[in-house]
Amino acid sequence: MVLAAAGADILVVPAGVDRLGEPASPTEEIATELSVAGIAPVLRVRRRPHSVRRILLIVSLTPRAGRLAHALIRTGLWQSADVEVTTIGGMRDQLDFLAREQAALLEQHGYRVQVTAPIDFDTDRAEMLARLSRADAVICPTLSHRRGWFGAIREDLDELAAERADLILLP
């Protein structure tokens, strides 16, 4: 499948399934596999919304987090949408720098951008869902950020997005 996708500007895949079309967890979805391959941005679709007016771009300290704005710009999608850039996790200085860098790049390409308050790992589920509910589309570096013992006991914003968002763009 990866070879068949070579040269594509964007890959559009259904949400919640693996390469055989069977139900899959976020870490086993075809969207994750194609995103990790790095061929092109991956648009994961649960339902097609009528329009995309607000985008939530989630910056974290993961390997593909620096490519979030590039993915949106490369696709040319949703240029009239408002983009909310937020961070999740510790290491605030690094995350703030990365968020400002992503916002500046989007602004250079004509997007309306606002950097908003960070989301802590210990933020409760209701607040995370409230932030997600304001967005018509989500851009995040991964569909799951669970790692180690703390990952097992915390809410995962990327997984909540995978569970709730109609459209997710992965770099």
mmCIF file with all atom_site columns, N, CA and C in Angstrom, residues 77-141:
data_model
loop_
_atom_site.group_PDB
_atom_site.id
_atom_site.type_symbol
_atom_site.label_atom_id
_atom_site.label_alt_id
_atom_site.label_comp_id
_atom_site.label_asym_id
_atom_site.label_entity_id
_atom_site.label_seq_id
_atom_site.pdbx_PDB_ins_code
_atom_site.Cartn_x
_atom_site.Cartn_y
_atom_site.Cartn_z
_atom_site.occupancy
_atom_site.B_iso_or_equiv
_atom_site.pdbx_formal_charge
_atom_site.auth_seq_id
_atom_site.auth_comp_id
_atom_site.auth_asym_id
_atom_site.auth_atom_id
_atom_site.pdbx_PDB_model_num
ATOM 1   N N  . LEU A 1 77  ? -5.654  22.640 2.273  1.00 0.00 ? 77  LEU A N  1
ATOM 2   C CA . LEU A 1 77  ? -7.013  22.540 2.808  1.00 0.00 ? 77  LEU A CA 1
ATOM 3   C C  . LEU A 1 77  ? -7.326  23.678 3.767  1.00 0.00 ? 77  LEU A C  1
ATOM 4   N N  . TRP A 1 78  ? -8.592  24.034 3.857  1.00 0.00 ? 78  TRP A N  1
ATOM 5   C CA . TRP A 1 78  ? -9.171  24.842 4.926  1.00 0.00 ? 78  TRP A CA 1
ATOM 6   C C  . TRP A 1 78  ? -8.481  26.188 5.137  1.00 0.00 ? 78  TRP A C  1
ATOM 7   N N  . GLN A 1 79  ? -8.131  26.868 4.066  1.00 0.00 ? 79  GLN A N  1
ATOM 8   C CA . GLN A 1 79  ? -7.391  28.126 4.192  1.00 0.00 ? 79  GLN A CA 1
ATOM 9   C C  . GLN A 1 79  ? -8.204  29.251 4.820  1.00 0.00 ? 79  GLN A C  1
ATOM 10  N N  . SER A 1 80  ? -9.512  29.133 4.838  1.00 0.00 ? 80  SER A N  1
ATOM 11  C CA . SER A 1 80  ? -10.325 30.173 5.464  1.00 0.00 ? 80  SER A CA 1
ATOM 12  C C  . SER A 1 80  ? -10.658 29.857 6.922  1.00 0.00 ? 80  SER A C  1
ATOM 13  N N  . ALA A 1 81  ? -10.164 28.748 7.420  1.00 0.00 ? 81  ALA A N  1
ATOM 14  C CA . ALA A 1 81  ? -10.458 28.338 8.800  1.00 0.00 ? 81  ALA A CA 1
ATOM 15  C C  . ALA A 1 81  ? -9.570  29.068 9.799  1.00 0.00 ? 81  ALA A C  1
ATOM 16  N N  . ASP A 1 82  ? -10.079 29.222 11.016 1.00 0.00 ? 82  ASP A N  1
ATOM 17  C CA . ASP A 1 82  ? -9.284  29.729 12.131 1.00 0.00 ? 82  ASP A CA 1
ATOM 18  C C  . ASP A 1 82  ? -8.527  28.552 12.732 1.00 0.00 ? 82  ASP A C  1
ATOM 19  N N  . VAL A 1 83  ? -7.247  28.751 13.030 1.00 0.00 ? 83  VAL A N  1
ATOM 20  C CA . VAL A 1 83  ? -6.418  27.685 13.586 1.00 0.00 ? 83  VAL A CA 1
ATOM 21  C C  . VAL A 1 83  ? -6.046  28.031 15.026 1.00 0.00 ? 83  VAL A C  1
ATOM 22  N N  . GLU A 1 84  ? -6.375  27.124 15.937 1.00 0.00 ? 84  GLU A N  1
ATOM 23  C CA . GLU A 1 84  ? -5.980  27.242 17.341 1.00 0.00 ? 84  GLU A CA 1
ATOM 24  C C  . GLU A 1 84  ? -4.797  26.310 17.557 1.00 0.00 ? 84  GLU A C  1
ATOM 25  N N  . VAL A 1 85  ? -3.673  26.874 17.948 1.00 0.00 ? 85  VAL A N  1
ATOM 26  C CA . VAL A 1 85  ? -2.473  26.077 18.225 1.00 0.00 ? 85  VAL A CA 1
ATOM 27  C C  . VAL A 1 85  ? -2.345  25.938 19.730 1.00 0.00 ? 85  VAL A C  1
ATOM 28  N N  . THR A 1 86  ? -2.269  24.709 20.207 1.00 0.00 ? 86  THR A N  1
ATOM 29  C CA . THR A 1 86  ? -2.097  24.465 21.635 1.00 0.00 ? 86  THR A CA 1
ATOM 30  C C  . THR A 1 86  ? -1.014  23.421 21.835 1.00 0.00 ? 86  THR A C  1
ATOM 31  N N  . THR A 1 87  ? -0.505  23.352 23.034 1.00 0.00 ? 87  THR A N  1
ATOM 32  C CA . THR A 1 87  ? 0.519   22.357 23.355 1.00 0.00 ? 87  THR A CA 1
ATOM 33  C C  . THR A 1 87  ? -0.004  21.435 24.439 1.00 0.00 ? 87  THR A C  1
ATOM 34  N N  . ILE A 1 88  ? 0.607   20.257 24.499 1.00 0.00 ? 88  ILE A N  1
ATOM 35  C CA . ILE A 1 88  ? 0.275   19.323 25.577 1.00 0.00 ? 88  ILE A CA 1
ATOM 36  C C  . ILE A 1 88  ? 1.571   18.716 26.090 1.00 0.00 ? 88  ILE A C  1
ATOM 37  N N  . GLY A 1 89  ? 1.675   18.674 27.411 1.00 0.00 ? 89  GLY A N  1
ATOM 38  C CA . GLY A 1 89  ? 2.828   18.042 28.020 1.00 0.00 ? 89  GLY A CA 1
ATOM 39  C C  . GLY A 1 89  ? 3.696   18.988 28.811 1.00 0.00 ? 89  GLY A C  1
ATOM 40  N N  . GLY A 1 90  ? 4.819   18.466 29.269 1.00 0.00 ? 90  GLY A N  1
ATOM 41  C CA . GLY A 1 90  ? 5.783   19.236 30.036 1.00 0.00 ? 90  GLY A CA 1
ATOM 42  C C  . GLY A 1 90  ? 6.773   19.919 29.113 1.00 0.00 ? 90  GLY A C  1
ATOM 43  N N  . MET A 1 91  ? 7.897   20.323 29.666 1.00 0.00 ? 91  MET A N  1
ATOM 44  C CA . MET A 1 91  ? 8.945   20.999 28.906 1.00 0.00 ? 91  MET A CA 1
ATOM 45  C C  . MET A 1 91  ? 8.380   22.212 28.162 1.00 0.00 ? 91  MET A C  1
ATOM 46  N N  . ARG A 1 92  ? 7.754   23.096 28.920 1.00 0.00 ? 92  ARG A N  1
ATOM 47  C CA . ARG A 1 92  ? 7.022   24.247 28.381 1.00 0.00 ? 92  ARG A CA 1
ATOM 48  C C  . ARG A 1 92  ? 7.840   25.108 27.414 1.00 0.00 ? 92  ARG A C  1
ATOM 49  N N  . ASP A 1 93  ? 9.109   25.377 27.731 1.00 0.00 ? 93  ASP A N  1
ATOM 50  C CA . ASP A 1 93  ? 9.905   26.252 26.865 1.00 0.00 ? 93  ASP A CA 1
ATOM 51  C C  . ASP A 1 93  ? 10.025  25.682 25.457 1.00 0.00 ? 93  ASP A C  1
ATOM 52  N N  . GLN A 1 94  ? 10.326  24.396 25.362 1.00 0.00 ? 94  GLN A N  1
ATOM 53  C CA . GLN A 1 94  ? 10.452  23.759 24.046 1.00 0.00 ? 94  GLN A CA 1
ATOM 54  C C  . GLN A 1 94  ? 9.109   23.734 23.321 1.00 0.00 ? 94  GLN A C  1
ATOM 55  N N  . LEU A 1 95  ? 8.055   23.409 24.037 1.00 0.00 ? 95  LEU A N  1
ATOM 56  C CA . LEU A 1 95  ? 6.731   23.350 23.426 1.00 0.00 ? 95  LEU A CA 1
ATOM 57  C C  . LEU A 1 95  ? 6.254   24.728 22.978 1.00 0.00 ? 95  LEU A C  1
ATOM 58  N N  . ASP A 1 96  ? 6.480   25.739 23.814 1.00 0.00 ? 96  ASP A N  1
ATOM 59  C CA . ASP A 1 96  ? 6.072   27.096 23.439 1.00 0.00 ? 96  ASP A CA 1
ATOM 60  C C  . ASP A 1 96  ? 6.799   27.553 22.181 1.00 0.00 ? 96  ASP A C  1
ATOM 61  N N  . PHE A 1 97  ? 8.096   27.272 22.096 1.00 0.00 ? 97  PHE A N  1
ATOM 62  C CA . PHE A 1 97  ? 8.867   27.630 20.904 1.00 0.00 ? 97  PHE A CA 1
ATOM 63  C C  . PHE A 1 97  ? 8.307   26.924 19.676 1.00 0.00 ? 97  PHE A C  1
ATOM 64  N N  . LEU A 1 98  ? 8.050   25.636 19.796 1.00 0.00 ? 98  LEU A N  1
ATOM 65  C CA . LEU A 1 98  ? 7.519   24.861 18.672 1.00 0.00 ? 98  LEU A CA 1
ATOM 66  C C  . LEU A 1 98  ? 6.134   25.363 18.257 1.00 0.00 ? 98  LEU A C  1
ATOM 67  N N  . ALA A 1 99  ? 5.289   25.706 19.222 1.00 0.00 ? 99  ALA A N  1
ATOM 68  C CA . ALA A 1 99  ? 3.950   26.224 18.915 1.00 0.00 ? 99  ALA A CA 1
ATOM 69  C C  . ALA A 1 99  ? 4.042   27.563 18.187 1.00 0.00 ? 99  ALA A C  1
ATOM 70  N N  . ARG A 1 100 ? 4.902   28.460 18.681 1.00 0.00 ? 100 ARG A N  1
ATOM 71  C CA . ARG A 1 100 ? 5.066   29.763 18.020 1.00 0.00 ? 100 ARG A CA 1
ATOM 72  C C  . ARG A 1 100 ? 5.618   29.602 16.610 1.00 0.00 ? 100 ARG A C  1
ATOM 73  N N  . GLU A 1 101 ? 6.538   28.661 16.442 1.00 0.00 ? 101 GLU A N  1
ATOM 74  C CA . GLU A 1 101 ? 7.111   28.387 15.122 1.00 0.00 ? 101 GLU A CA 1
ATOM 75  C C  . GLU A 1 101 ? 6.034   27.885 14.151 1.00 0.00 ? 101 GLU A C  1
ATOM 76  N N  . GLN A 1 102 ? 5.182   26.975 14.607 1.00 0.00 ? 102 GLN A N  1
ATOM 77  C CA . GLN A 1 102 ? 4.095   26.443 13.770 1.00 0.00 ? 102 GLN A CA 1
ATOM 78  C C  . GLN A 1 102 ? 3.112   27.564 13.421 1.00 0.00 ? 102 GLN A C  1
ATOM 79  N N  . ALA A 1 103 ? 2.772   28.397 14.411 1.00 0.00 ? 103 ALA A N  1
ATOM 80  C CA . ALA A 1 103 ? 1.832   29.495 14.192 1.00 0.00 ? 103 ALA A CA 1
ATOM 81  C C  . ALA A 1 103 ? 2.393   30.493 13.180 1.00 0.00 ? 103 ALA A C  1
ATOM 82  N N  . ALA A 1 104 ? 3.662   30.844 13.311 1.00 0.00 ? 104 ALA A N  1
ATOM 83  C CA . ALA A 1 104 ? 4.276   31.808 12.392 1.00 0.00 ? 104 ALA A CA 1
ATOM 84  C C  . ALA A 1 104 ? 4.268   31.280 10.957 1.00 0.00 ? 104 ALA A C  1
ATOM 85  N N  . LEU A 1 105 ? 4.562   30.018 10.786 1.00 0.00 ? 105 LEU A N  1
ATOM 86  C CA . LEU A 1 105 ? 4.559   29.426 9.448  1.00 0.00 ? 105 LEU A CA 1
ATOM 87  C C  . LEU A 1 105 ? 3.159   29.459 8.834  1.00 0.00 ? 105 LEU A C  1
ATOM 88  N N  . LEU A 1 106 ? 2.162   29.131 9.622  1.00 0.00 ? 106 LEU A N  1
ATOM 89  C CA . LEU A 1 106 ? 0.785   29.177 9.125  1.00 0.00 ? 106 LEU A CA 1
ATOM 90  C C  . LEU A 1 106 ? 0.369   30.610 8.770  1.00 0.00 ? 106 LEU A C  1
ATOM 91  N N  . GLU A 1 107 ? 0.746   31.562 9.611  1.00 0.00 ? 107 GLU A N  1
ATOM 92  C CA . GLU A 1 107 ? 0.417   32.964 9.325  1.00 0.00 ? 107 GLU A CA 1
ATOM 93  C C  . GLU A 1 107 ? 1.079   33.434 8.038  1.00 0.00 ? 107 GLU A C  1
ATOM 94  N N  . GLN A 1 108 ? 2.308   32.998 7.785  1.00 0.00 ? 108 GLN A N  1
ATOM 95  C CA . GLN A 1 108 ? 3.003   33.343 6.547  1.00 0.00 ? 108 GLN A CA 1
ATOM 96  C C  . GLN A 1 108 ? 2.257   32.837 5.318  1.00 0.00 ? 108 GLN A C  1
ATOM 97  N N  . HIS A 1 109 ? 1.469   31.797 5.503  1.00 0.00 ? 109 HIS A N  1
ATOM 98  C CA . HIS A 1 109 ? 0.711   31.212 4.391  1.00 0.00 ? 109 HIS A CA 1
ATOM 99  C C  . HIS A 1 109 ? -0.759  31.622 4.421  1.00 0.00 ? 109 HIS A C  1
ATOM 100 N N  . GLY A 1 110 ? -1.078  32.657 5.184  1.00 0.00 ? 110 GLY A N  1
ATOM 101 C CA . GLY A 1 110 ? -2.406  33.245 5.135  1.00 0.00 ? 110 GLY A CA 1
ATOM 102 C C  . GLY A 1 110 ? -3.445  32.697 6.095  1.00 0.00 ? 110 GLY A C  1
ATOM 103 N N  . TYR A 1 111 ? -3.057  31.796 6.969  1.00 0.00 ? 111 TYR A N  1
ATOM 104 C CA . TYR A 1 111 ? -4.010  31.264 7.949  1.00 0.00 ? 111 TYR A CA 1
ATOM 105 C C  . TYR A 1 111 ? -4.161  32.242 9.107  1.00 0.00 ? 111 TYR A C  1
ATOM 106 N N  . ARG A 1 112 ? -5.350  32.302 9.679  1.00 0.00 ? 112 ARG A N  1
ATOM 107 C CA . ARG A 1 112 ? -5.597  33.064 10.903 1.00 0.00 ? 112 ARG A CA 1
ATOM 108 C C  . ARG A 1 112 ? -5.308  32.128 12.078 1.00 0.00 ? 112 ARG A C  1
ATOM 109 N N  . VAL A 1 113 ? -4.360  32.522 12.911 1.00 0.00 ? 113 VAL A N  1
ATOM 110 C CA . VAL A 1 113 ? -3.851  31.623 13.947 1.00 0.00 ? 113 VAL A CA 1
ATOM 111 C C  . VAL A 1 113 ? -3.883  32.290 15.308 1.00 0.00 ? 113 VAL A C  1
ATOM 112 N N  . GLN A 1 114 ? -4.209  31.475 16.319 1.00 0.00 ? 114 GLN A N  1
ATOM 113 C CA . GLN A 1 114 ? -4.152  31.916 17.709 1.00 0.00 ? 114 GLN A CA 1
ATOM 114 C C  . GLN A 1 114 ? -3.476  30.814 18.519 1.00 0.00 ? 114 GLN A C  1
ATOM 115 N N  . VAL A 1 115 ? -2.435  31.172 19.267 1.00 0.00 ? 115 VAL A N  1
ATOM 116 C CA . VAL A 1 115 ? -1.796  30.219 20.179 1.00 0.00 ? 115 VAL A CA 1
ATOM 117 C C  . VAL A 1 115 ? -2.536  30.331 21.503 1.00 0.00 ? 115 VAL A C  1
ATOM 118 N N  . THR A 1 116 ? -3.065  29.218 21.985 1.00 0.00 ? 116 THR A N  1
ATOM 119 C CA . THR A 1 116 ? -3.888  29.216 23.194 1.00 0.00 ? 116 THR A CA 1
ATOM 120 C C  . THR A 1 116 ? -3.177  28.536 24.358 1.00 0.00 ? 116 THR A C  1
ATOM 121 N N  . ALA A 1 117 ? -3.807  28.580 25.504 1.00 0.00 ? 117 ALA A N  1
ATOM 122 C CA . ALA A 1 117 ? -3.234  28.017 26.729 1.00 0.00 ? 117 ALA A CA 1
ATOM 123 C C  . ALA A 1 117 ? -2.887  26.545 26.543 1.00 0.00 ? 117 ALA A C  1
ATOM 124 N N  . PRO A 1 118 ? -1.800  26.116 27.153 1.00 0.00 ? 118 PRO A N  1
ATOM 125 C CA . PRO A 1 118 ? -1.401  24.706 27.048 1.00 0.00 ? 118 PRO A CA 1
ATOM 126 C C  . PRO A 1 118 ? -2.362  23.785 27.796 1.00 0.00 ? 118 PRO A C  1
ATOM 127 N N  . ILE A 1 119 ? -2.295  22.531 27.439 1.00 0.00 ? 119 ILE A N  1
ATOM 128 C CA . ILE A 1 119 ? -3.069  21.489 28.114 1.00 0.00 ? 119 ILE A CA 1
ATOM 129 C C  . ILE A 1 119 ? -2.073  20.616 28.872 1.00 0.00 ? 119 ILE A C  1
ATOM 130 N N  . ASP A 1 120 ? -2.261  20.487 30.167 1.00 0.00 ? 120 ASP A N  1
ATOM 131 C CA . ASP A 1 120 ? -1.376  19.647 30.975 1.00 0.00 ? 120 ASP A CA 1
ATOM 132 C C  . ASP A 1 120 ? -1.782  18.189 30.839 1.00 0.00 ? 120 ASP A C  1
ATOM 133 N N  . PHE A 1 121 ? -0.829  17.292 31.088 1.00 0.00 ? 121 PHE A N  1
ATOM 134 C CA . PHE A 1 121 ? -1.129  15.863 31.047 1.00 0.00 ? 121 PHE A CA 1
ATOM 135 C C  . PHE A 1 121 ? -2.208  15.490 32.055 1.00 0.00 ? 121 PHE A C  1
ATOM 136 N N  . ASP A 1 122 ? -2.290  16.230 33.156 1.00 0.00 ? 122 ASP A N  1
ATOM 137 C CA . ASP A 1 122 ? -3.262  15.875 34.192 1.00 0.00 ? 122 ASP A CA 1
ATOM 138 C C  . ASP A 1 122 ? -4.585  16.634 34.055 1.00 0.00 ? 122 ASP A C  1
ATOM 139 N N  . THR A 1 123 ? -4.786  17.313 32.926 1.00 0.00 ? 123 THR A N  1
ATOM 140 C CA . THR A 1 123 ? -6.053  17.991 32.677 1.00 0.00 ? 123 THR A CA 1
ATOM 141 C C  . THR A 1 123 ? -7.164  16.954 32.619 1.00 0.00 ? 123 THR A C  1
ATOM 142 N N  . ASP A 1 124 ? -8.324  17.279 33.179 1.00 0.00 ? 124 ASP A N  1
ATOM 143 C CA . ASP A 1 124 ? -9.402  16.291 33.199 1.00 0.00 ? 124 ASP A CA 1
ATOM 144 C C  . ASP A 1 124 ? -10.044 16.127 31.815 1.00 0.00 ? 124 ASP A C  1
ATOM 145 N N  . ARG A 1 125 ? -10.678 15.008 31.643 1.00 0.00 ? 125 ARG A N  1
ATOM 146 C CA . ARG A 1 125 ? -11.288 14.610 30.375 1.00 0.00 ? 125 ARG A CA 1
ATOM 147 C C  . ARG A 1 125 ? -12.300 15.641 29.871 1.00 0.00 ? 125 ARG A C  1
ATOM 148 N N  . ALA A 1 126 ? -13.097 16.196 30.769 1.00 0.00 ? 126 ALA A N  1
ATOM 149 C CA . ALA A 1 126 ? -14.137 17.149 30.363 1.00 0.00 ? 126 ALA A CA 1
ATOM 150 C C  . ALA A 1 126 ? -13.527 18.388 29.700 1.00 0.00 ? 126 ALA A C  1
ATOM 151 N N  . GLU A 1 127 ? -12.429 18.899 30.257 1.00 0.00 ? 127 GLU A N  1
ATOM 152 C CA . GLU A 1 127 ? -11.782 20.072 29.660 1.00 0.00 ? 127 GLU A CA 1
ATOM 153 C C  . GLU A 1 127 ? -11.182 19.726 28.297 1.00 0.00 ? 127 GLU A C  1
ATOM 154 N N  . MET A 1 128 ? -10.565 18.549 28.200 1.00 0.00 ? 128 MET A N  1
ATOM 155 C CA . MET A 1 128 ? -10.007 18.129 26.906 1.00 0.00 ? 128 MET A CA 1
ATOM 156 C C  . MET A 1 128 ? -11.110 18.000 25.857 1.00 0.00 ? 128 MET A C  1
ATOM 157 N N  . LEU A 1 129 ? -12.221 17.399 26.234 1.00 0.00 ? 129 LEU A N  1
ATOM 158 C CA . LEU A 1 129 ? -13.340 17.243 25.302 1.00 0.00 ? 129 LEU A CA 1
ATOM 159 C C  . LEU A 1 129 ? -13.917 18.597 24.895 1.00 0.00 ? 129 LEU A C  1
ATOM 160 N N  . ALA A 1 130 ? -13.949 19.545 25.834 1.00 0.00 ? 130 ALA A N  1
ATOM 161 C CA . ALA A 1 130 ? -14.443 20.883 25.512 1.00 0.00 ? 130 ALA A CA 1
ATOM 162 C C  . ALA A 1 130 ? -13.554 21.537 24.455 1.00 0.00 ? 130 ALA A C  1
ATOM 163 N N  . ARG A 1 131 ? -12.246 21.402 24.586 1.00 0.00 ? 131 ARG A N  1
ATOM 164 C CA . ARG A 1 131 ? -11.329 21.976 23.598 1.00 0.00 ? 131 ARG A CA 1
ATOM 165 C C  . ARG A 1 131 ? -11.520 21.296 22.242 1.00 0.00 ? 131 ARG A C  1
ATOM 166 N N  . LEU A 1 132 ? -11.673 19.982 22.253 1.00 0.00 ? 132 LEU A N  1
ATOM 167 C CA . LEU A 1 132 ? -11.862 19.244 20.996 1.00 0.00 ? 132 LEU A CA 1
ATOM 168 C C  . LEU A 1 132 ? -13.197 19.587 20.330 1.00 0.00 ? 132 LEU A C  1
ATOM 169 N N  . SER A 1 133 ? -14.227 19.807 21.129 1.00 0.00 ? 133 SER A N  1
ATOM 170 C CA . SER A 1 133 ? -15.565 20.032 20.572 1.00 0.00 ? 133 SER A CA 1
ATOM 171 C C  . SER A 1 133 ? -15.669 21.334 19.792 1.00 0.00 ? 133 SER A C  1
ATOM 172 N N  . ARG A 1 134 ? -14.775 22.276 20.056 1.00 0.00 ? 134 ARG A N  1
ATOM 173 C CA . ARG A 1 134 ? -14.793 23.544 19.325 1.00 0.00 ? 134 ARG A CA 1
ATOM 174 C C  . ARG A 1 134 ? -14.202 23.419 17.926 1.00 0.00 ? 134 ARG A C  1
ATOM 175 N N  . ALA A 1 135 ? -13.524 22.321 17.638 1.00 0.00 ? 135 ALA A N  1
ATOM 176 C CA . ALA A 1 135 ? -12.817 22.169 16.367 1.00 0.00 ? 135 ALA A CA 1
ATOM 177 C C  . ALA A 1 135 ? -13.594 21.299 15.388 1.00 0.00 ? 135 ALA A C  1
ATOM 178 N N  . ASP A 1 136 ? -13.580 21.713 14.116 1.00 0.00 ? 136 ASP A N  1
ATOM 179 C CA . ASP A 1 136 ? -14.157 20.895 13.043 1.00 0.00 ? 136 ASP A CA 1
ATOM 180 C C  . ASP A 1 136 ? -13.141 19.877 12.528 1.00 0.00 ? 136 ASP A C  1
ATOM 181 N N  . ALA A 1 137 ? -11.856 20.177 12.719 1.00 0.00 ? 137 ALA A N  1
ATOM 182 C CA . ALA A 1 137 ? -10.776 19.279 12.312 1.00 0.00 ? 137 ALA A CA 1
ATOM 183 C C  . ALA A 1 137 ? -9.643  19.411 13.320 1.00 0.00 ? 137 ALA A C  1
ATOM 184 N N  . VAL A 1 138 ? -8.861  18.350 13.461 1.00 0.00 ? 138 VAL A N  1
ATOM 185 C CA . VAL A 1 138 ? -7.737  18.326 14.385 1.00 0.00 ? 138 VAL A CA 1
ATOM 186 C C  . VAL A 1 138 ? -6.485  17.941 13.604 1.00 0.00 ? 138 VAL A C  1
ATOM 187 N N  . ILE A 1 139 ? -5.397  18.617 13.923 1.00 0.00 ? 139 ILE A N  1
ATOM 188 C CA . ILE A 1 139 ? -4.094  18.250 13.359 1.00 0.00 ? 139 ILE A CA 1
ATOM 189 C C  . ILE A 1 139 ? -3.224  17.852 14.536 1.00 0.00 ? 139 ILE A C  1
ATOM 190 N N  . CYS A 1 140 ? -2.751  16.609 14.520 1.00 0.00 ? 140 CYS A N  1
ATOM 191 C CA . CYS A 1 140 ? -1.926  16.131 15.623 1.00 0.00 ? 140 CYS A CA 1
ATOM 192 C C  . CYS A 1 140 ? -0.841  15.206 15.073 1.00 0.00 ? 140 CYS A C  1
ATOM 193 N N  . PRO A 1 141 ? 0.247   15.033 15.830 1.00 0.00 ? 141 PRO A N  1
ATOM 194 C CA . PRO A 1 141 ? 1.361   14.245 15.322 1.00 0.00 ? 141 PRO A CA 1
ATOM 195 C C  . PRO A 1 141 ? 1.151   12.732 15.367 1.00 0.00 ? 141 PRO A C  1
#
